[in-house]
Short mmCIF file of C-alpha atoms in Angstrom, two decimals:
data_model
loop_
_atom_site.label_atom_id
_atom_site.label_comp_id
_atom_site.label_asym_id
_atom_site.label_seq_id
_atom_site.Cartn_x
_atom_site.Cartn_y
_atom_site.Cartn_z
CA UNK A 6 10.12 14.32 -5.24
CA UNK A 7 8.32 17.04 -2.71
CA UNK A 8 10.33 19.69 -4.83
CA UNK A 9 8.96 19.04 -8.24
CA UNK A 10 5.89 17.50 -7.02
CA UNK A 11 3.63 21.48 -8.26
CA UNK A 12 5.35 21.80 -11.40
CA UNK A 13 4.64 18.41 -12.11
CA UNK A 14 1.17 18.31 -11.18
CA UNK A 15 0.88 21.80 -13.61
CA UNK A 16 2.35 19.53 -16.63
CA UNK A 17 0.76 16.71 -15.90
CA UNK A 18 -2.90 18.45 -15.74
CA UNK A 19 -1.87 20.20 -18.66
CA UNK A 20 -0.91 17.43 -20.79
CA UNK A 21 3.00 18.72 -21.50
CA UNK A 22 5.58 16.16 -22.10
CA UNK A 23 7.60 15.72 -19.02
CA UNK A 24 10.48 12.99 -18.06
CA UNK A 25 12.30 12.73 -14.02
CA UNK A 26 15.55 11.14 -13.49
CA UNK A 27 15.72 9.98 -10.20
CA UNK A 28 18.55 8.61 -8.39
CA UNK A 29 18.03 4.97 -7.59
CA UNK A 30 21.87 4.09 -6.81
CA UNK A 31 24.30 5.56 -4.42
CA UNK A 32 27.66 4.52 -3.57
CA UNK A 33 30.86 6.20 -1.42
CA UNK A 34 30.18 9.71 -1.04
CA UNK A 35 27.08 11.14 -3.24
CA UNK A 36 25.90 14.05 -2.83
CA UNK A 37 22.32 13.43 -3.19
CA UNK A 38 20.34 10.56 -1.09
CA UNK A 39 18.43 7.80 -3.58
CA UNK A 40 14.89 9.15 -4.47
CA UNK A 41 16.37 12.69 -5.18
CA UNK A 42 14.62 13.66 -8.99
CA UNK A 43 15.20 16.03 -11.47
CA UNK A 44 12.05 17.10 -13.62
CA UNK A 45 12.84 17.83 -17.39
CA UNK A 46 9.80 18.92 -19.29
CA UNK A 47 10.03 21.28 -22.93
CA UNK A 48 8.37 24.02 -23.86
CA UNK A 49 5.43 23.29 -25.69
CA UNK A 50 4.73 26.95 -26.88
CA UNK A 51 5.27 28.46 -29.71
CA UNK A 52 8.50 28.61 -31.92
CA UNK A 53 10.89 31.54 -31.37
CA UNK A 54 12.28 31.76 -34.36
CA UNK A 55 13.46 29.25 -37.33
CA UNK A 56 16.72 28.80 -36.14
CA UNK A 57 16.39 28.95 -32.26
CA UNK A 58 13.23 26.50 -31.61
CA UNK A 59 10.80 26.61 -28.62
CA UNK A 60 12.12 28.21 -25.65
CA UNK A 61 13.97 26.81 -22.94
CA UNK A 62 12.67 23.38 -20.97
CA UNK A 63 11.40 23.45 -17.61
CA UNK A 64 14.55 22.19 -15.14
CA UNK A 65 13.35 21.43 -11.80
CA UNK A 66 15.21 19.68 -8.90
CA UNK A 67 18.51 18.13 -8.91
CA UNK A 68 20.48 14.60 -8.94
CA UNK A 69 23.64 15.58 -7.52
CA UNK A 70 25.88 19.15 -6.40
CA UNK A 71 25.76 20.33 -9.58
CA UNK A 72 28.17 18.55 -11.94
CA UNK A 73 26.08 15.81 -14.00
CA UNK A 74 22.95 17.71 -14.56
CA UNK A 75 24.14 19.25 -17.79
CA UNK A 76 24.96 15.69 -19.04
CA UNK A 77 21.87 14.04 -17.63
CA UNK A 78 19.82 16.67 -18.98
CA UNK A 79 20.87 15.25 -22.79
CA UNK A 80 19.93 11.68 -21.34
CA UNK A 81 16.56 13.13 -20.38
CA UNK A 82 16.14 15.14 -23.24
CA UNK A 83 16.76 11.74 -25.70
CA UNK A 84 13.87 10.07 -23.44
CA UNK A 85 11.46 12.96 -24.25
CA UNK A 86 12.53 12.53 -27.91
CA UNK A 87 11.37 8.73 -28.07
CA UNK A 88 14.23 7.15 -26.48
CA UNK A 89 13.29 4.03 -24.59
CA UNK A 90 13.53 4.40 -20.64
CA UNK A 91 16.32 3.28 -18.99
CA UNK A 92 19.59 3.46 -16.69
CA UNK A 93 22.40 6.43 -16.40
CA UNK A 94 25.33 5.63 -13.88
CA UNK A 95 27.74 8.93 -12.84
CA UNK A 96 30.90 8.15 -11.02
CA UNK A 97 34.43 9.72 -10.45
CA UNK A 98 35.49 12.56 -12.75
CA UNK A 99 37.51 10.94 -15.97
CA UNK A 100 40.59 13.16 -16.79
CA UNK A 101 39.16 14.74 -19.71
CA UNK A 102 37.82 18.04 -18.30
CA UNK A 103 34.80 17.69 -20.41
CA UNK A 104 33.45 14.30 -19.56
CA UNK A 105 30.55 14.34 -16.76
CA UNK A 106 31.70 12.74 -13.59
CA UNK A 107 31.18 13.48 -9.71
CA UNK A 108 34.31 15.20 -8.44
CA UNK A 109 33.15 13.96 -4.66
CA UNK A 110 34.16 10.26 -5.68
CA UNK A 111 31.26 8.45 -5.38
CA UNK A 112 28.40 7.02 -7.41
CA UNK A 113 24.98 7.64 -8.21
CA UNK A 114 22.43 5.51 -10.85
CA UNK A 115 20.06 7.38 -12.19
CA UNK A 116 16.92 6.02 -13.68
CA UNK A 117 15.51 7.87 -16.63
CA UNK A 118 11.71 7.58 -17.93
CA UNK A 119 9.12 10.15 -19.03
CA UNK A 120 5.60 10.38 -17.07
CA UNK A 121 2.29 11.49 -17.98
CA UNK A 122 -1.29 10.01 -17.03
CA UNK A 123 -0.90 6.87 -18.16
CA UNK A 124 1.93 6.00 -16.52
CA UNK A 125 1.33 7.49 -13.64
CA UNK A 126 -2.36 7.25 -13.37
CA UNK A 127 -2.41 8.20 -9.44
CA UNK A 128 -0.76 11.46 -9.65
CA UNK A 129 -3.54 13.61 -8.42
CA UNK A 130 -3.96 11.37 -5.29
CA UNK A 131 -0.45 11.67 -5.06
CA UNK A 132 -0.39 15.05 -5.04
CA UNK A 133 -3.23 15.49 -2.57
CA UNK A 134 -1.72 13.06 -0.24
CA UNK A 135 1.87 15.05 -0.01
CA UNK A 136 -0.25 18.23 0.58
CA UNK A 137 -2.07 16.89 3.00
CA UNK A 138 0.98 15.21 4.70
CA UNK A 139 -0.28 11.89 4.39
CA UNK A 140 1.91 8.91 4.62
CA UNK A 141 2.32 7.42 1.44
CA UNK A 142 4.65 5.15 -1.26
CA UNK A 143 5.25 5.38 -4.62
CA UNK A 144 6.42 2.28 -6.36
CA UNK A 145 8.31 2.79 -10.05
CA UNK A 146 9.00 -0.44 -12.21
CA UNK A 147 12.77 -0.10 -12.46
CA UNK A 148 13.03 -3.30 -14.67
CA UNK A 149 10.57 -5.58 -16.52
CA UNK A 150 10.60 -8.26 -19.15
CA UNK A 151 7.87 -6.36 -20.35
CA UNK A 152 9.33 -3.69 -21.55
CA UNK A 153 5.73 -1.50 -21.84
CA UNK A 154 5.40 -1.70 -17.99
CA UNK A 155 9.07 0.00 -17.56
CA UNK A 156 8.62 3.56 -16.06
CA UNK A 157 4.75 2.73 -14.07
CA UNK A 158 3.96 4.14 -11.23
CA UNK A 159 1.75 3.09 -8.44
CA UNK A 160 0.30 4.61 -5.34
CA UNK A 161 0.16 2.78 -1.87
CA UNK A 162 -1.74 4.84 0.93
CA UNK A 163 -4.89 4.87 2.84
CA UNK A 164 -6.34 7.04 0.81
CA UNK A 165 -6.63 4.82 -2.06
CA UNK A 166 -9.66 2.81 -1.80
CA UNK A 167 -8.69 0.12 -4.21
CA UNK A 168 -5.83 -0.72 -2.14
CA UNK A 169 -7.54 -3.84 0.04
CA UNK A 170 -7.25 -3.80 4.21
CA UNK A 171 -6.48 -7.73 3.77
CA UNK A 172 -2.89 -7.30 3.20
CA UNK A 173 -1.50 -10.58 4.81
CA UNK A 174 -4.84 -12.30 5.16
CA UNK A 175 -4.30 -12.64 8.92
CA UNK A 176 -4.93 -9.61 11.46
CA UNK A 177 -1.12 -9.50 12.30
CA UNK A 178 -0.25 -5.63 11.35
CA UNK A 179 2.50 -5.24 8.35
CA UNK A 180 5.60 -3.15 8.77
CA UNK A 181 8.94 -3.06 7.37
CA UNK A 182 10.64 -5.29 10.19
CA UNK A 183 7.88 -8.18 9.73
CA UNK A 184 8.64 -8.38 6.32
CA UNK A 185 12.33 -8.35 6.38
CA UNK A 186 12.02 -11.07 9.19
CA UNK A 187 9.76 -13.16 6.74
CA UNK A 188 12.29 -12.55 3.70
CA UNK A 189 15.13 -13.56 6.29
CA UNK A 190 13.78 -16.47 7.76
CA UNK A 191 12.26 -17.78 3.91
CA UNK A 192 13.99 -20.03 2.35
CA UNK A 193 16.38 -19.55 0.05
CA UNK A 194 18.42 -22.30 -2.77
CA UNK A 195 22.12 -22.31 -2.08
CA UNK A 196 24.58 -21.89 -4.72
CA UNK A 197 22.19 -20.73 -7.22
CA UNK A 198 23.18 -20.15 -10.43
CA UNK A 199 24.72 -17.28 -11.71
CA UNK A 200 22.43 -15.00 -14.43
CA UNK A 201 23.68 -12.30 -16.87
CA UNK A 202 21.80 -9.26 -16.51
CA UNK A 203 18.72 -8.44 -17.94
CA UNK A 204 19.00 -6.14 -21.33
CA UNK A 205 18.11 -2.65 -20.40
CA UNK A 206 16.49 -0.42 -22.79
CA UNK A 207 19.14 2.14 -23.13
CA UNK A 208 22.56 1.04 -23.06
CA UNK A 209 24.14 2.04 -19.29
CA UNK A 210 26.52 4.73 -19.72
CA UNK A 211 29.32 4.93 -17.45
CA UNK A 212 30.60 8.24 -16.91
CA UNK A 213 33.31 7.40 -14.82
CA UNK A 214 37.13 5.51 -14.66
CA UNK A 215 37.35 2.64 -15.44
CA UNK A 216 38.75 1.15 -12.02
CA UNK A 217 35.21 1.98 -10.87
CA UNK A 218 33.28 0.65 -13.58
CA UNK A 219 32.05 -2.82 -11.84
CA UNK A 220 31.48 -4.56 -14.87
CA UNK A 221 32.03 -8.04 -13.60
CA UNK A 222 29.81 -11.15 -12.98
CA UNK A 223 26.40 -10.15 -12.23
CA UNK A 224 25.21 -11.32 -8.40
CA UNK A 225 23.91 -14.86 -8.05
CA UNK A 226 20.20 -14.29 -7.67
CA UNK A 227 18.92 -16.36 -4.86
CA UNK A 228 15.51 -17.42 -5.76
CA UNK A 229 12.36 -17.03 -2.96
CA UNK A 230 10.95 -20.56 -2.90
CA UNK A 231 7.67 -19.02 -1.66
CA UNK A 232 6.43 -15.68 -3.08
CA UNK A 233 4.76 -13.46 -0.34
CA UNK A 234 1.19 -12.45 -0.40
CA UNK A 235 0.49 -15.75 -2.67
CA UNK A 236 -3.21 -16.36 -3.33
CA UNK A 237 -4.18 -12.92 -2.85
CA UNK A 238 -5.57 -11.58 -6.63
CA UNK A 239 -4.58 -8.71 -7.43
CA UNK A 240 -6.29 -5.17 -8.31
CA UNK A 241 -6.74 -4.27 -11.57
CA UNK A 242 -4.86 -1.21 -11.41
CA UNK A 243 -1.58 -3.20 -10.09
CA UNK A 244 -2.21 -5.43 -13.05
CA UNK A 245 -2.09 -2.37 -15.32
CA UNK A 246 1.28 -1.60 -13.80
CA UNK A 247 3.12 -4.40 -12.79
CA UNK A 248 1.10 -7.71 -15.25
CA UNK A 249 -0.93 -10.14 -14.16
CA UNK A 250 1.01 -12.97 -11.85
CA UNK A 251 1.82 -12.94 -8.31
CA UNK A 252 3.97 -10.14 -8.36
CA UNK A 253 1.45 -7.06 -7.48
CA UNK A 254 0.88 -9.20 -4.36
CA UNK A 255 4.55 -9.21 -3.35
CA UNK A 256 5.20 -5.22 -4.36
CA UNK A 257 1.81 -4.18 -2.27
CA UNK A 258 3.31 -6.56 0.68
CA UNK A 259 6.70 -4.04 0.40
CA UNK A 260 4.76 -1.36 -0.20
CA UNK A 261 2.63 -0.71 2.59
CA UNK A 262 5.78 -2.21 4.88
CA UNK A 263 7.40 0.77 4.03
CA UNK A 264 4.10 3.21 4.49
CA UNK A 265 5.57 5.68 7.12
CA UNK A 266 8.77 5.10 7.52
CA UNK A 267 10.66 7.36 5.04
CA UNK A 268 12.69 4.63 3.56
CA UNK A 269 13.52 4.67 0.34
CA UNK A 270 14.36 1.30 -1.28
CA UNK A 271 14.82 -0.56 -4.42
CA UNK A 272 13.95 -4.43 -4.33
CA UNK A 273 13.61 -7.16 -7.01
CA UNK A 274 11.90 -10.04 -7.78
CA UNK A 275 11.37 -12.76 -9.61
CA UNK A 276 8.45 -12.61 -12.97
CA UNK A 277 6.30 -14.33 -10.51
CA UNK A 278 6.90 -12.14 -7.72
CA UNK A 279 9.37 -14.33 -5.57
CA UNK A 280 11.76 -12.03 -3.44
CA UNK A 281 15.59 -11.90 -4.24
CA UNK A 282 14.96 -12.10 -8.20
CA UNK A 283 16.78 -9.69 -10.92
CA UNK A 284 14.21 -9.71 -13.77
CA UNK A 285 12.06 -7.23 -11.77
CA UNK A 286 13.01 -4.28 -9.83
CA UNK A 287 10.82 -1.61 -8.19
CA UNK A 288 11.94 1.46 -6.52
CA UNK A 289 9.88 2.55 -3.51
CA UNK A 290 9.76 6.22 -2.17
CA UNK A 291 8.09 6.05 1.03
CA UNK A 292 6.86 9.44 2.10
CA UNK A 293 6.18 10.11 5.98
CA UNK A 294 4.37 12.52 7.58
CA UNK A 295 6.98 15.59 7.73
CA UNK A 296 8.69 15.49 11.50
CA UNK A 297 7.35 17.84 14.12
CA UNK A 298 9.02 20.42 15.74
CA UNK A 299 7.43 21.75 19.09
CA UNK A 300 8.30 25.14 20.67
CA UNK A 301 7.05 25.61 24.30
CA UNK A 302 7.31 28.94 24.76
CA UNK A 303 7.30 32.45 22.85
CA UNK A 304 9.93 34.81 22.15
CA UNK A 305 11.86 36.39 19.78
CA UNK A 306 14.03 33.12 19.51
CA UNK A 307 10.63 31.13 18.87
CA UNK A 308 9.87 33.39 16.04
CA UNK A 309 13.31 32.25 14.60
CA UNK A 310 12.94 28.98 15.21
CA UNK A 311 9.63 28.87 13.39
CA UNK A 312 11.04 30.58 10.12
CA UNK A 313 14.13 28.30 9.77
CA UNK A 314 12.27 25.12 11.70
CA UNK A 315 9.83 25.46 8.73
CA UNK A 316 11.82 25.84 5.61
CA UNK A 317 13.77 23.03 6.97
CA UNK A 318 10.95 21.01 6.46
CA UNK A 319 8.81 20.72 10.08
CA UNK A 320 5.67 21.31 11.19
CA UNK A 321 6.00 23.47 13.60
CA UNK A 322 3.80 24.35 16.63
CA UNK A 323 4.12 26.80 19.56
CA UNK A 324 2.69 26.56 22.82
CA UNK A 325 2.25 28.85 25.34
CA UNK A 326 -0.25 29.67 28.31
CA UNK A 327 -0.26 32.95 27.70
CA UNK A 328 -2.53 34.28 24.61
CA UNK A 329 -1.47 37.71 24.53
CA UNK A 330 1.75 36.77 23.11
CA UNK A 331 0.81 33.11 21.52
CA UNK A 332 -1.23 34.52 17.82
CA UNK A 333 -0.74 33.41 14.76
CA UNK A 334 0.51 37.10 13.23
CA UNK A 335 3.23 36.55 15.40
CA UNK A 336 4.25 33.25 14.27
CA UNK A 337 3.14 32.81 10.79
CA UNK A 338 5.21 30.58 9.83
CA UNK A 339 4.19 27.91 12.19
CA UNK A 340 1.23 25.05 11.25
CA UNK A 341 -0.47 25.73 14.65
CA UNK A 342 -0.64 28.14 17.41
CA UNK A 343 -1.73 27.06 20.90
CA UNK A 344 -2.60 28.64 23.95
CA UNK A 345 -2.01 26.02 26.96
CA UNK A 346 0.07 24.96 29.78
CA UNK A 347 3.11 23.14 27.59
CA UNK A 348 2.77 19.83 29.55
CA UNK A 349 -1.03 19.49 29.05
CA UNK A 350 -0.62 20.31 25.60
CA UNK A 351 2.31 17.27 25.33
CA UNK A 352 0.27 14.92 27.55
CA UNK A 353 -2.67 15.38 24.74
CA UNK A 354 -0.83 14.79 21.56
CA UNK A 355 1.09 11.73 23.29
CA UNK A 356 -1.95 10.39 23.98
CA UNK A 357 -3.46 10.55 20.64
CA UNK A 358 -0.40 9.34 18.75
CA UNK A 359 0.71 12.45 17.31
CA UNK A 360 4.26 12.66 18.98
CA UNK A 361 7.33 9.91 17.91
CA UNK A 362 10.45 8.94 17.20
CA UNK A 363 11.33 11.78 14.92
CA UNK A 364 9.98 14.70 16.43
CA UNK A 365 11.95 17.58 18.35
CA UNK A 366 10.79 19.52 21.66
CA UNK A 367 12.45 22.45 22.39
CA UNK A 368 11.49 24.38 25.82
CA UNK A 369 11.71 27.98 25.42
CA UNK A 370 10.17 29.16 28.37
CA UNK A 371 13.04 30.25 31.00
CA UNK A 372 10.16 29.26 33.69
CA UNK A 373 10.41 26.72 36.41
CA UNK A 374 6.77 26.36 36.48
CA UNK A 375 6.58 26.22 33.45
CA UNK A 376 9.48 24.17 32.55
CA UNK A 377 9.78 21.39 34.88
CA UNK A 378 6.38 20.15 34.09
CA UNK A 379 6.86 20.21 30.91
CA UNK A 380 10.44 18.37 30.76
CA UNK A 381 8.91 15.66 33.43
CA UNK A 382 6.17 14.91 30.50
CA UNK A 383 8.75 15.25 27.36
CA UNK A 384 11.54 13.06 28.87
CA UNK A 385 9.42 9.84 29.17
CA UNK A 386 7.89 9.99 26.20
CA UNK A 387 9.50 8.84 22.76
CA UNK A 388 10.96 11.85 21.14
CA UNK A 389 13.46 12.12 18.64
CA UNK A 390 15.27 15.02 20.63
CA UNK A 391 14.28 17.06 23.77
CA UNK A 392 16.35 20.85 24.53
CA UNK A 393 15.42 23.35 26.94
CA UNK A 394 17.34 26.82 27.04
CA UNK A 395 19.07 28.34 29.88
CA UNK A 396 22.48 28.94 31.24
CA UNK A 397 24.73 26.47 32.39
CA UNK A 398 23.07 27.63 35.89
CA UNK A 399 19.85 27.69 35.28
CA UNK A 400 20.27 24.18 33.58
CA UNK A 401 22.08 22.78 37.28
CA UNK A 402 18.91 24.15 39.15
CA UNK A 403 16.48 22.67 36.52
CA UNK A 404 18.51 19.64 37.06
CA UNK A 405 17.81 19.22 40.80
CA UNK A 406 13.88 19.89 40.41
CA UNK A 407 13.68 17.61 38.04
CA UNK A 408 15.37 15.01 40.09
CA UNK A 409 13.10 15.41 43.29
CA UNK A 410 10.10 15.37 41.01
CA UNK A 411 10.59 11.97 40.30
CA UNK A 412 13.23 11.65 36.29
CA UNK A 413 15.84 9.02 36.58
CA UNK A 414 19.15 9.91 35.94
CA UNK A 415 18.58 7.97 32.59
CA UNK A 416 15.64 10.08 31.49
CA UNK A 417 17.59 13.05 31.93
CA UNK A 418 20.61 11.93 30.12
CA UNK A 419 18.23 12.71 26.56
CA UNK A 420 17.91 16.20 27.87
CA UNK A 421 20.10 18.71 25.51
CA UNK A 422 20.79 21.43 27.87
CA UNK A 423 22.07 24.19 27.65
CA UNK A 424 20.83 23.55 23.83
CA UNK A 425 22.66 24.09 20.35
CA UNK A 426 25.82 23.90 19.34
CA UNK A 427 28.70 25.97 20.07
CA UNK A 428 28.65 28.49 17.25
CA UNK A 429 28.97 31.89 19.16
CA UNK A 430 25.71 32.94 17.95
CA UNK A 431 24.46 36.24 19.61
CA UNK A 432 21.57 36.90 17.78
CA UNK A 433 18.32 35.06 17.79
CA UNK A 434 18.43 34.30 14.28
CA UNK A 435 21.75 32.57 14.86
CA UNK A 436 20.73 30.99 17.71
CA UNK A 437 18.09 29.59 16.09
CA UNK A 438 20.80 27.87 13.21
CA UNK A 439 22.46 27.03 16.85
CA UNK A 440 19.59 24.76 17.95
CA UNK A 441 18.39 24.07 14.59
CA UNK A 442 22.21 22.28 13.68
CA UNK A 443 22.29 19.92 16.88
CA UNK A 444 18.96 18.67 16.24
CA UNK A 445 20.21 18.08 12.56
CA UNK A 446 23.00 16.24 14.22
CA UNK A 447 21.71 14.00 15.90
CA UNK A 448 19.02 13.30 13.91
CA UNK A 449 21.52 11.98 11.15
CA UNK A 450 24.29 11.16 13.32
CA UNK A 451 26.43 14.05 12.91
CA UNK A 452 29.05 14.82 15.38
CA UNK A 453 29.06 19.05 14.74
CA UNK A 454 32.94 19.14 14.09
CA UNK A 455 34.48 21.05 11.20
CA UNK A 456 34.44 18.60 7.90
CA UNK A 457 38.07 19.76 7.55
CA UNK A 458 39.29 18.33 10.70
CA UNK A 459 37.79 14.68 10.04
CA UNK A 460 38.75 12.17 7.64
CA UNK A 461 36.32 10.19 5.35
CA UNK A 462 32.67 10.77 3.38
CA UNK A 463 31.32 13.83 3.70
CA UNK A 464 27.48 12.52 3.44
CA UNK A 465 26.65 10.36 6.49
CA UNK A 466 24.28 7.49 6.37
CA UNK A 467 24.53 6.98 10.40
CA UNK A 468 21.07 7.31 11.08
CA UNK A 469 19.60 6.61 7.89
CA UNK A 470 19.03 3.56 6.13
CA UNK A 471 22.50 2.05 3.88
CA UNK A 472 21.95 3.07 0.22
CA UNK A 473 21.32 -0.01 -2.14
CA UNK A 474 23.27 -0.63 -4.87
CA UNK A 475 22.99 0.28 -8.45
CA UNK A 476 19.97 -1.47 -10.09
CA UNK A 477 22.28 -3.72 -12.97
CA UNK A 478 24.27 -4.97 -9.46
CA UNK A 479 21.32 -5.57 -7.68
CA UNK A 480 22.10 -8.35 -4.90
CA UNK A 481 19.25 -10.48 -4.16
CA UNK A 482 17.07 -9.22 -1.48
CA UNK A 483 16.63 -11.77 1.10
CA UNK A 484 16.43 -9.91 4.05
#
């Protein structure tokens, strides 16, 4: 969604008919993680001619590598035309060379629906919050028996005052494990009955052979004796997109669980809002804060870090005690620019909550005095990855300092050192990729090896959250 977040904003504050597929399904190897989109919005200019039309549509983003976008783009294009909103599912490549199918072998649903202020009457919070980097979720109505609610959106984040503070009526704090421990420890009828799906407005289309269609029995939907958030009323702007029962209780509960924790997640429930039902399903794109990634130390390999760190998606800062070399017109593509001793400047933002799980520290600084300090802060503290540069030397006499002042042998064990990967990268451009691709790694669980000397999917989801399944195979969500 960050992708074709400014052209949307553009069409939607112009008033131009646009539509997003989004991928709310994943299975084997896709190539794109659920919540990736793909904007389709025409030209609303003048004709070109009497036989050619406007001029081309707006194309924006993508659902997969590259090989269902030209058939999704008719699906879209129907939408736009007055089609109702509604389900797409992609899978393995039939033989007819013409026929749209993913030659990876996996799966991917795609959920179709146009958007425009109505729908989507948040969009310019939205759009301020994801500029601002503000943790936020957006919920979509995947499913409804109402078939005018089908394509909402709805924005949960602190910046939107009609959300209430009184989420669970009590003062214990929500977050996603709390809920899924309530949905697992709720209980739940045995043997329920099995349900046939729920008509969707446009018929599913299943681009794929037929060994992989899944057309059997539809899941028995355990029913939620208890519906969270009961009693609570709800807003009149979660009315407006979800009705008027208990659900807008139970999506706000799942909602701000998810706030922050860049999950994204499609659950359903019940017409009343009990957990685990089929009749309604709501995707949720939880949007974190973009991950951190801290240089201590300047040289020509922090300037490289900075360009790639950033188009990779970090916010990058660099730190350095000295301010002749530590300027923003050296490093402009970093968010910040500070001039301190690297392990004051970590013991500050650890104390104000602005390092975690996610974030990388990468010690640049070839400097003992520099270095140890810094490492003897960053090793204790709960980062997603901690590197320091060096030769293998330089890393065996960091090593020793760092036990006499005080690391275990278990704090030092989350120390990558020397850093990267092995990639024989000379220059400081490649070393940056170097550093830049173990980080990657372990972030998602990759091992670093050449995909041609392993076996099995391509796309990892080590270190990520399991896809769900496709929304018309939903299981019940119970935990």
């Amino acid at each position: 969604m960050r992708d074709v977040l400014p052209v949307l904003a553009a069409r939607l504050a112009a008033g131009q008919p646009t539509a997003l597929a989004t991928v709310v399904g994943t299975f084997r190897s896709a190539p794109r993680p659920v919540g990736s989109v793909m904007l389709v919005g025409p030209d609303t200019g003048p004709d070109t001619g009497p036989d050619i039309g406007p001029g081309p549509d707006t194309v924006v983003g993508s659902v997969s590598g590259g090989c269902v976008e030209g058939a999704l783009y008719e699906e879209v294009r129907a939408v736009l035309g007055g089609a109702e909103p509604g389900f797409v599912r992609y899978g393995v490549a039939a033989d007819d060379a013409f026929a749209a199918g993913l030659t990876c072998g996996g799966e991917i649903t795609v959920f179709v629906s146009t958007v425009d202020p109505e729908s989507f009457p948040d969009w310019r919070l939205f759009t301020a919050d994801i500029a601002a980097d503000r943790p936020t979720v957006l919920a979509t109505v995947l499913r409804h028996p109402d078939p005018g609610l089908v394509g909402r959106r709805l924005l949960f984040s602190h910046s939107e005052s009609a959300v209430r503070d009184d989420l669970t009526g009590s003062d214990s704090p929500v977050t996603y494990e709390a809920v899924s421990a309530l949905r697992r420890n709720a209980e739940v009828l045995p043997d329920a009955p099995a349900k046939p799906a729920v008509a969707e407005p446009i018929a599913t289309k299943h681009h794929q052979a037929p060994a992989l269609l899944g057309n059997g029995p539809v899941p028995s939907p355990a029913k939620m004796v208890t519906p969270l958030c009961s009693g609570q009323s709800p807003s009149l702007r979660e009315v407006v997109a979800f009705g008027a029962s208990d659900l807008p209780a139970a999506v706000r509960q799942d909602a701000w669980a998810l706030l922050g924790a860049e999950h994204t997640r499609t659950f359903g429930y019940g017409p009343g809002g009990e957990c685990g039902g089929t009749e309604v399903q709501v995707l949720f794109q939880a949007f974190a804060p973009k991950p951190r990634l801290i240089l201590l130390g300047v040289n020509d390999f922090a300037v490289s870090l900075t360009e790639i760190g950033a188009s990779l998606g970090y916010r990058v800062t660099v730190c350095d005690a000295r301010a002749i070399f530590t300027t923003p017109q050296r490093f402009p593509s970093a968010d910040r620019t500070v001039v301190d001793w690297p392990h004051r400047y970590l013991a500050a933002e650890a104390a104000v909550g602005r390092l975690g799980s996610r974030d990388a520290v990468v010690i640049l600084t070839h400097d003992l005095k520099f270095d140890v300090p810094a490492l003897c802060c960053a090793l204790r503290l709960d980062l997603g990855y901690i590197g320091a540069m060096g030769s293998r030397r330089t890393h065996d006499d960091r090593t020793r300092r760092l036990l006499e002042a005080g690391l275990t042998t278990t704090e030092l064990s989350r120390l990558r050192s020397p850093i990267g990967l092995d990639l024989g990268a000379r220059t400081p451009q490649q070393t940056a990729i170097s550093i830049l691709a173990e980080i990657i790694a372990d972030r998602h669980g990759g091992t670093g090896a050449h995909l041609s000397d392993l076996d099995g999917d391509i796309h990892h989801t080590t270190g990520r959250p399991a896809a769900d399944p496709a929304p018309d195979e939903l299981m019940p969500r119970v935990g």
